């Protein structure tokens, strides 16, 4: 019988530097009240100068490996989900592999915007389920502060830096990742994008002057509508695939893009507030790091216990979306 | 229920105001609705009346009457 695949270790790494809304008020035409009411964010962490995505990823991974009780040489694959790689080439996972000394691991990145962790989790779980690998590291890591235009108040107030990691390994058949659903709509590819720096618009003096290397969002309203609708839909589809209902869920752990999105989706999904894990107030949107960081917090504060049923759900650039139902 | 009645019921539910307080001239600014409240209301309208309201059209919606006239013209 095929074994199950589950999260056998989890860890996170957050920069120590806290930037509050009041700090932003000093150089942007914005206010703490506006940011809090529109986004739910009070503060975010920003990586210190010189700290890069693979640094945060490796720190989170080391904690997850310690909890799983495995050493670096037991990791057979490293998947880094990120929108902010150390460099365009090679994969950030290769830098992480070197930092961990995970000499037996294959290393690759997954690019699925804020859905990256869910995509990485599903990709990695296939190798464990098939029996090809025993231990796979899946890491969501971002240093978004370096791809933001800090003069654009509509974008830079939303994001933060951080990393979260899990070790996937074999578990009992009836626990771990029970089902998943992934989706994408490439017709909306320009909705959330960094326009230049790839081969369509290679980096040049002009692209730099035009600010085309910063992350941009074409329509906040359309993004909001997409996110609220897809969150409930994909969670329901993943629950259906596992033969479960929303009443079975102990916790929903959504991508932390905006508290207003989470709350609108929660109401439509008819879940009480205490069953949704929210920490955006302290970290902002950490893209692919948000879900594992929120999950790790819920584990450490005692809310999320072994045996609980959780839905992890993400949505983001691509557009992409995905949900996984996990018996933790 | 007519369109005006349905619109008032949706606005009441979305924004947490009494239906009796709403008239055709009530503006969303008076109801303390911010831009995301309007987007949530638009989502509810789109689903109730099975239509799509573009960003540009949303910009022009300022009052309950604007909503009713838009729905009457497009539903």
mmCIF file of N, CA and C in Angstrom, chain B:
data_model
loop_
_atom_site.group_PDB
_atom_site.id
_atom_site.type_symbol
_atom_site.label_atom_id
_atom_site.label_comp_id
_atom_site.label_asym_id
_atom_site.label_seq_id
_atom_site.Cartn_x
_atom_site.Cartn_y
_atom_site.Cartn_z
ATOM 1 N N UNK B 1 -38.955 40.244 -6.061
ATOM 2 C CA UNK B 1 -38.441 41.547 -5.610
ATOM 3 C C UNK B 1 -37.875 42.314 -6.818
ATOM 4 N N UNK B 2 -38.142 43.616 -6.886
ATOM 5 C CA UNK B 2 -37.605 44.410 -8.007
ATOM 6 C C UNK B 2 -36.113 44.688 -7.796
ATOM 7 N N UNK B 3 -35.494 45.238 -8.818
ATOM 8 C CA UNK B 3 -34.045 45.469 -8.751
ATOM 9 C C UNK B 3 -33.685 46.385 -7.583
ATOM 10 N N UNK B 4 -34.461 47.451 -7.395
ATOM 11 C CA UNK B 4 -34.195 48.384 -6.296
ATOM 12 C C UNK B 4 -34.214 47.644 -4.952
ATOM 13 N N UNK B 5 -35.214 46.779 -4.782
ATOM 14 C CA UNK B 5 -35.332 46.016 -3.536
ATOM 15 C C UNK B 5 -34.158 45.082 -3.339
ATOM 16 N N UNK B 6 -33.762 44.380 -4.408
ATOM 17 C CA UNK B 6 -32.634 43.443 -4.311
ATOM 18 C C UNK B 6 -31.329 44.179 -4.009
ATOM 19 N N UNK B 7 -31.132 45.318 -4.684
ATOM 20 C CA UNK B 7 -29.909 46.114 -4.474
ATOM 21 C C UNK B 7 -29.847 46.604 -3.033
ATOM 22 N N UNK B 8 -30.989 47.090 -2.535
ATOM 23 C CA UNK B 8 -31.012 47.579 -1.144
ATOM 24 C C UNK B 8 -30.696 46.438 -0.167
ATOM 25 N N UNK B 9 -31.236 45.253 -0.440
ATOM 26 C CA UNK B 9 -30.994 44.106 0.449
ATOM 27 C C UNK B 9 -29.511 43.736 0.451
ATOM 28 N N UNK B 10 -28.890 43.746 -0.744
ATOM 29 C CA UNK B 10 -27.463 43.400 -0.836
ATOM 30 C C UNK B 10 -26.588 44.438 -0.135
ATOM 31 N N UNK B 11 -26.905 45.716 -0.347
ATOM 32 C CA UNK B 11 -26.112 46.787 0.286
ATOM 33 C C UNK B 11 -26.254 46.692 1.805
ATOM 34 N N UNK B 12 -27.474 46.435 2.252
ATOM 35 C CA UNK B 12 -27.727 46.311 3.689
ATOM 36 C C UNK B 12 -26.880 45.184 4.277
ATOM 37 N N UNK B 13 -26.841 44.045 3.579
ATOM 38 C CA UNK B 13 -26.096 42.887 4.062
ATOM 39 C C UNK B 13 -24.587 43.152 4.032
ATOM 40 N N UNK B 14 -24.105 43.709 2.913
ATOM 41 C CA UNK B 14 -22.661 43.898 2.742
ATOM 42 C C UNK B 14 -22.105 44.979 3.666
ATOM 43 N N UNK B 15 -22.861 46.072 3.821
ATOM 44 C CA UNK B 15 -22.310 47.218 4.547
ATOM 45 C C UNK B 15 -22.869 47.338 5.965
ATOM 46 N N UNK B 16 -23.786 46.428 6.318
ATOM 47 C CA UNK B 16 -24.302 46.439 7.685
ATOM 48 C C UNK B 16 -25.119 47.679 8.006
ATOM 49 N N UNK B 17 -25.955 48.127 7.056
ATOM 50 C CA UNK B 17 -26.846 49.276 7.317
ATOM 51 C C UNK B 17 -28.297 48.816 7.159
ATOM 52 N N UNK B 18 -29.219 49.529 7.828
ATOM 53 C CA UNK B 18 -30.642 49.205 7.728
ATOM 54 C C UNK B 18 -31.143 49.542 6.330
ATOM 55 N N UNK B 19 -31.933 48.630 5.744
ATOM 56 C CA UNK B 19 -32.493 48.897 4.417
ATOM 57 C C UNK B 19 -33.310 50.188 4.410
ATOM 58 N N UNK B 20 -34.013 50.431 5.527
ATOM 59 C CA UNK B 20 -34.875 51.611 5.621
ATOM 60 C C UNK B 20 -34.102 52.919 5.499
ATOM 61 N N UNK B 21 -32.800 52.872 5.795
ATOM 62 C CA UNK B 21 -31.992 54.104 5.710
ATOM 63 C C UNK B 21 -31.548 54.412 4.285
ATOM 64 N N UNK B 22 -31.759 53.452 3.376
ATOM 65 C CA UNK B 22 -31.232 53.613 2.020
ATOM 66 C C UNK B 22 -32.272 54.224 1.085
ATOM 67 N N UNK B 23 -31.834 55.240 0.344
ATOM 68 C CA UNK B 23 -32.672 55.813 -0.720
ATOM 69 C C UNK B 23 -31.830 55.814 -1.987
ATOM 70 N N UNK B 24 -32.459 56.178 -3.104
ATOM 71 C CA UNK B 24 -31.718 56.250 -4.369
ATOM 72 C C UNK B 24 -30.557 57.239 -4.270
ATOM 73 N N UNK B 25 -30.706 58.247 -3.399
ATOM 74 C CA UNK B 25 -29.682 59.302 -3.313
ATOM 75 C C UNK B 25 -28.594 59.006 -2.281
ATOM 76 N N UNK B 26 -28.732 57.921 -1.525
ATOM 77 C CA UNK B 26 -27.718 57.621 -0.507
ATOM 78 C C UNK B 26 -26.376 57.349 -1.190
ATOM 79 N N UNK B 27 -25.343 58.052 -0.739
ATOM 80 C CA UNK B 27 -24.025 57.825 -1.350
ATOM 81 C C UNK B 27 -23.224 56.861 -0.480
ATOM 82 N N UNK B 28 -22.310 56.139 -1.127
ATOM 83 C CA UNK B 28 -21.495 55.174 -0.390
ATOM 84 C C UNK B 28 -20.534 55.887 0.546
ATOM 85 N N UNK B 29 -20.205 57.109 0.208
ATOM 86 C CA UNK B 29 -19.368 57.909 1.102
ATOM 87 C C UNK B 29 -20.107 58.147 2.422
ATOM 88 N N UNK B 30 -21.424 58.451 2.312
ATOM 89 C CA UNK B 30 -22.227 58.659 3.530
ATOM 90 C C UNK B 30 -22.259 57.400 4.394
ATOM 91 N N UNK B 31 -22.159 56.255 3.744
ATOM 92 C CA UNK B 31 -22.238 54.982 4.475
ATOM 93 C C UNK B 31 -20.865 54.533 4.990
ATOM 94 N N UNK B 32 -19.857 55.410 4.829
ATOM 95 C CA UNK B 32 -18.495 55.110 5.289
ATOM 96 C C UNK B 32 -17.912 53.866 4.618
ATOM 97 N N UNK B 33 -18.319 53.615 3.367
ATOM 98 C CA UNK B 33 -17.797 52.459 2.640
ATOM 99 C C UNK B 33 -16.482 52.853 1.980
ATOM 100 N N UNK B 34 -15.416 52.072 2.216
ATOM 101 C CA UNK B 34 -14.159 52.362 1.526
ATOM 102 C C UNK B 34 -14.097 51.575 0.218
ATOM 103 N N UNK B 35 -12.981 51.717 -0.501
ATOM 104 C CA UNK B 35 -12.916 51.147 -1.858
ATOM 105 C C UNK B 35 -13.064 49.619 -1.843
ATOM 106 N N UNK B 36 -12.563 48.973 -0.784
ATOM 107 C CA UNK B 36 -12.672 47.512 -0.744
ATOM 108 C C UNK B 36 -14.091 47.069 -0.381
ATOM 109 N N UNK B 37 -14.809 47.885 0.430
ATOM 110 C CA UNK B 37 -16.227 47.595 0.681
ATOM 111 C C UNK B 37 -16.993 47.626 -0.642
ATOM 112 N N UNK B 38 -16.643 48.612 -1.486
ATOM 113 C CA UNK B 38 -17.326 48.734 -2.789
ATOM 114 C C UNK B 38 -17.011 47.508 -3.651
ATOM 115 N N UNK B 39 -15.753 47.064 -3.635
ATOM 116 C CA UNK B 39 -15.395 45.882 -4.437
ATOM 117 C C UNK B 39 -16.180 44.659 -3.944
ATOM 118 N N UNK B 40 -16.291 44.514 -2.628
ATOM 119 C CA UNK B 40 -17.062 43.379 -2.089
ATOM 120 C C UNK B 40 -18.529 43.476 -2.499
ATOM 121 N N UNK B 41 -19.069 44.703 -2.484
ATOM 122 C CA UNK B 41 -20.455 44.895 -2.912
ATOM 123 C C UNK B 41 -20.601 44.551 -4.395
ATOM 124 N N UNK B 42 -19.631 44.996 -5.201
ATOM 125 C CA UNK B 42 -19.654 44.702 -6.636
ATOM 126 C C UNK B 42 -19.639 43.190 -6.872
ATOM 127 N N UNK B 43 -18.837 42.474 -6.080
ATOM 128 C CA UNK B 43 -18.797 41.007 -6.217
ATOM 129 C C UNK B 43 -20.176 40.407 -5.951
ATOM 130 N N UNK B 44 -20.834 40.909 -4.912
ATOM 131 C CA UNK B 44 -22.171 40.390 -4.561
ATOM 132 C C UNK B 44 -23.164 40.721 -5.673
ATOM 133 N N UNK B 45 -23.064 41.933 -6.233
ATOM 134 C CA UNK B 45 -23.961 42.343 -7.333
ATOM 135 C C UNK B 45 -23.720 41.475 -8.564
ATOM 136 N N UNK B 46 -22.431 41.236 -8.874
ATOM 137 C CA UNK B 46 -22.090 40.421 -10.048
ATOM 138 C C UNK B 46 -22.697 39.025 -9.928
ATOM 139 N N UNK B 47 -22.633 38.487 -8.719
ATOM 140 C CA UNK B 47 -23.140 37.128 -8.516
ATOM 141 C C UNK B 47 -24.672 37.099 -8.512
ATOM 142 N N UNK B 48 -25.298 38.123 -7.899
ATOM 143 C CA UNK B 48 -26.767 38.171 -7.831
ATOM 144 C C UNK B 48 -27.378 38.360 -9.219
ATOM 145 N N UNK B 49 -26.755 39.248 -10.016
ATOM 146 C CA UNK B 49 -27.375 39.610 -11.302
ATOM 147 C C UNK B 49 -26.654 38.975 -12.499
ATOM 148 N N UNK B 50 -25.660 38.124 -12.213
ATOM 149 C CA UNK B 50 -24.944 37.392 -13.257
ATOM 150 C C UNK B 50 -24.391 38.319 -14.344
ATOM 151 N N UNK B 51 -23.581 39.288 -13.924
ATOM 152 C CA UNK B 51 -22.938 40.193 -14.876
ATOM 153 C C UNK B 51 -21.551 40.548 -14.357
ATOM 154 N N UNK B 52 -20.774 41.243 -15.186
ATOM 155 C CA UNK B 52 -19.456 41.701 -14.758
ATOM 156 C C UNK B 52 -19.393 43.210 -14.811
ATOM 157 N N UNK B 53 -18.937 43.799 -13.736
ATOM 158 C CA UNK B 53 -18.829 45.259 -13.686
ATOM 159 C C UNK B 53 -17.342 45.608 -13.713
ATOM 160 N N UNK B 54 -16.908 46.307 -14.761
ATOM 161 C CA UNK B 54 -15.480 46.602 -14.917
ATOM 162 C C UNK B 54 -15.028 47.663 -13.913
ATOM 163 N N UNK B 55 -13.711 47.713 -13.709
ATOM 164 C CA UNK B 55 -13.109 48.719 -12.825
ATOM 165 C C UNK B 55 -13.562 50.132 -13.180
ATOM 166 N N UNK B 56 -13.569 50.419 -14.504
ATOM 167 C CA UNK B 56 -13.947 51.771 -14.957
ATOM 168 C C UNK B 56 -15.377 52.107 -14.559
ATOM 169 N N UNK B 57 -16.261 51.110 -14.678
ATOM 170 C CA UNK B 57 -17.666 51.335 -14.314
ATOM 171 C C UNK B 57 -17.801 51.523 -12.805
ATOM 172 N N UNK B 58 -17.017 50.745 -12.052
ATOM 173 C CA UNK B 58 -17.083 50.841 -10.587
ATOM 174 C C UNK B 58 -16.732 52.262 -10.138
ATOM 175 N N UNK B 59 -15.747 52.861 -10.826
ATOM 176 C CA UNK B 59 -15.330 54.229 -10.495
ATOM 177 C C UNK B 59 -16.509 55.214 -10.532
ATOM 178 N N UNK B 60 -17.474 54.956 -11.444
ATOM 179 C CA UNK B 60 -18.579 55.902 -11.641
ATOM 180 C C UNK B 60 -19.719 55.695 -10.649
ATOM 181 N N UNK B 61 -19.668 54.562 -9.918
ATOM 182 C CA UNK B 61 -20.762 54.261 -8.996
ATOM 183 C C UNK B 61 -20.534 54.987 -7.673
ATOM 184 N N UNK B 62 -21.410 55.962 -7.388
ATOM 185 C CA UNK B 62 -21.256 56.765 -6.163
ATOM 186 C C UNK B 62 -22.449 56.615 -5.224
ATOM 187 N N UNK B 63 -23.631 56.303 -5.785
ATOM 188 C CA UNK B 63 -24.850 56.253 -4.962
ATOM 189 C C UNK B 63 -25.605 54.949 -5.209
ATOM 190 N N UNK B 64 -26.590 54.702 -4.344
ATOM 191 C CA UNK B 64 -27.469 53.543 -4.512
ATOM 192 C C UNK B 64 -28.150 53.618 -5.882
ATOM 193 N N UNK B 65 -28.572 54.835 -6.251
ATOM 194 C CA UNK B 65 -29.237 55.027 -7.544
ATOM 195 C C UNK B 65 -28.328 54.662 -8.714
ATOM 196 N N UNK B 66 -27.024 54.973 -8.605
ATOM 197 C CA UNK B 66 -26.070 54.609 -9.669
ATOM 198 C C UNK B 66 -26.054 53.090 -9.857
ATOM 199 N N UNK B 67 -26.120 52.353 -8.749
ATOM 200 C CA UNK B 67 -26.115 50.890 -8.825
ATOM 201 C C UNK B 67 -27.381 50.401 -9.528
ATOM 202 N N UNK B 68 -28.522 50.926 -9.068
ATOM 203 C CA UNK B 68 -29.809 50.482 -9.622
ATOM 204 C C UNK B 68 -29.860 50.754 -11.127
ATOM 205 N N UNK B 69 -29.428 51.937 -11.541
ATOM 206 C CA UNK B 69 -29.465 52.286 -12.976
ATOM 207 C C UNK B 69 -28.504 51.407 -13.770
ATOM 208 N N UNK B 70 -27.347 51.104 -13.180
ATOM 209 C CA UNK B 70 -26.391 50.239 -13.894
ATOM 210 C C UNK B 70 -26.972 48.843 -14.095
ATOM 211 N N UNK B 71 -27.568 48.303 -13.041
ATOM 212 C CA UNK B 71 -28.132 46.949 -13.128
ATOM 213 C C UNK B 71 -29.278 46.934 -14.136
ATOM 214 N N UNK B 72 -30.142 47.950 -14.083
ATOM 215 C CA UNK B 72 -31.290 48.018 -15.009
ATOM 216 C C UNK B 72 -30.821 48.021 -16.455
ATOM 217 N N UNK B 73 -29.695 48.696 -16.702
ATOM 218 C CA UNK B 73 -29.198 48.817 -18.076
ATOM 219 C C UNK B 73 -28.448 47.566 -18.545
ATOM 220 N N UNK B 74 -27.918 46.771 -17.602
ATOM 221 C CA UNK B 74 -27.011 45.681 -18.005
ATOM 222 C C UNK B 74 -27.490 44.270 -17.646
ATOM 223 N N UNK B 75 -28.416 44.142 -16.723
ATOM 224 C CA UNK B 75 -28.801 42.781 -16.287
ATOM 225 C C UNK B 75 -29.687 42.099 -17.334
#
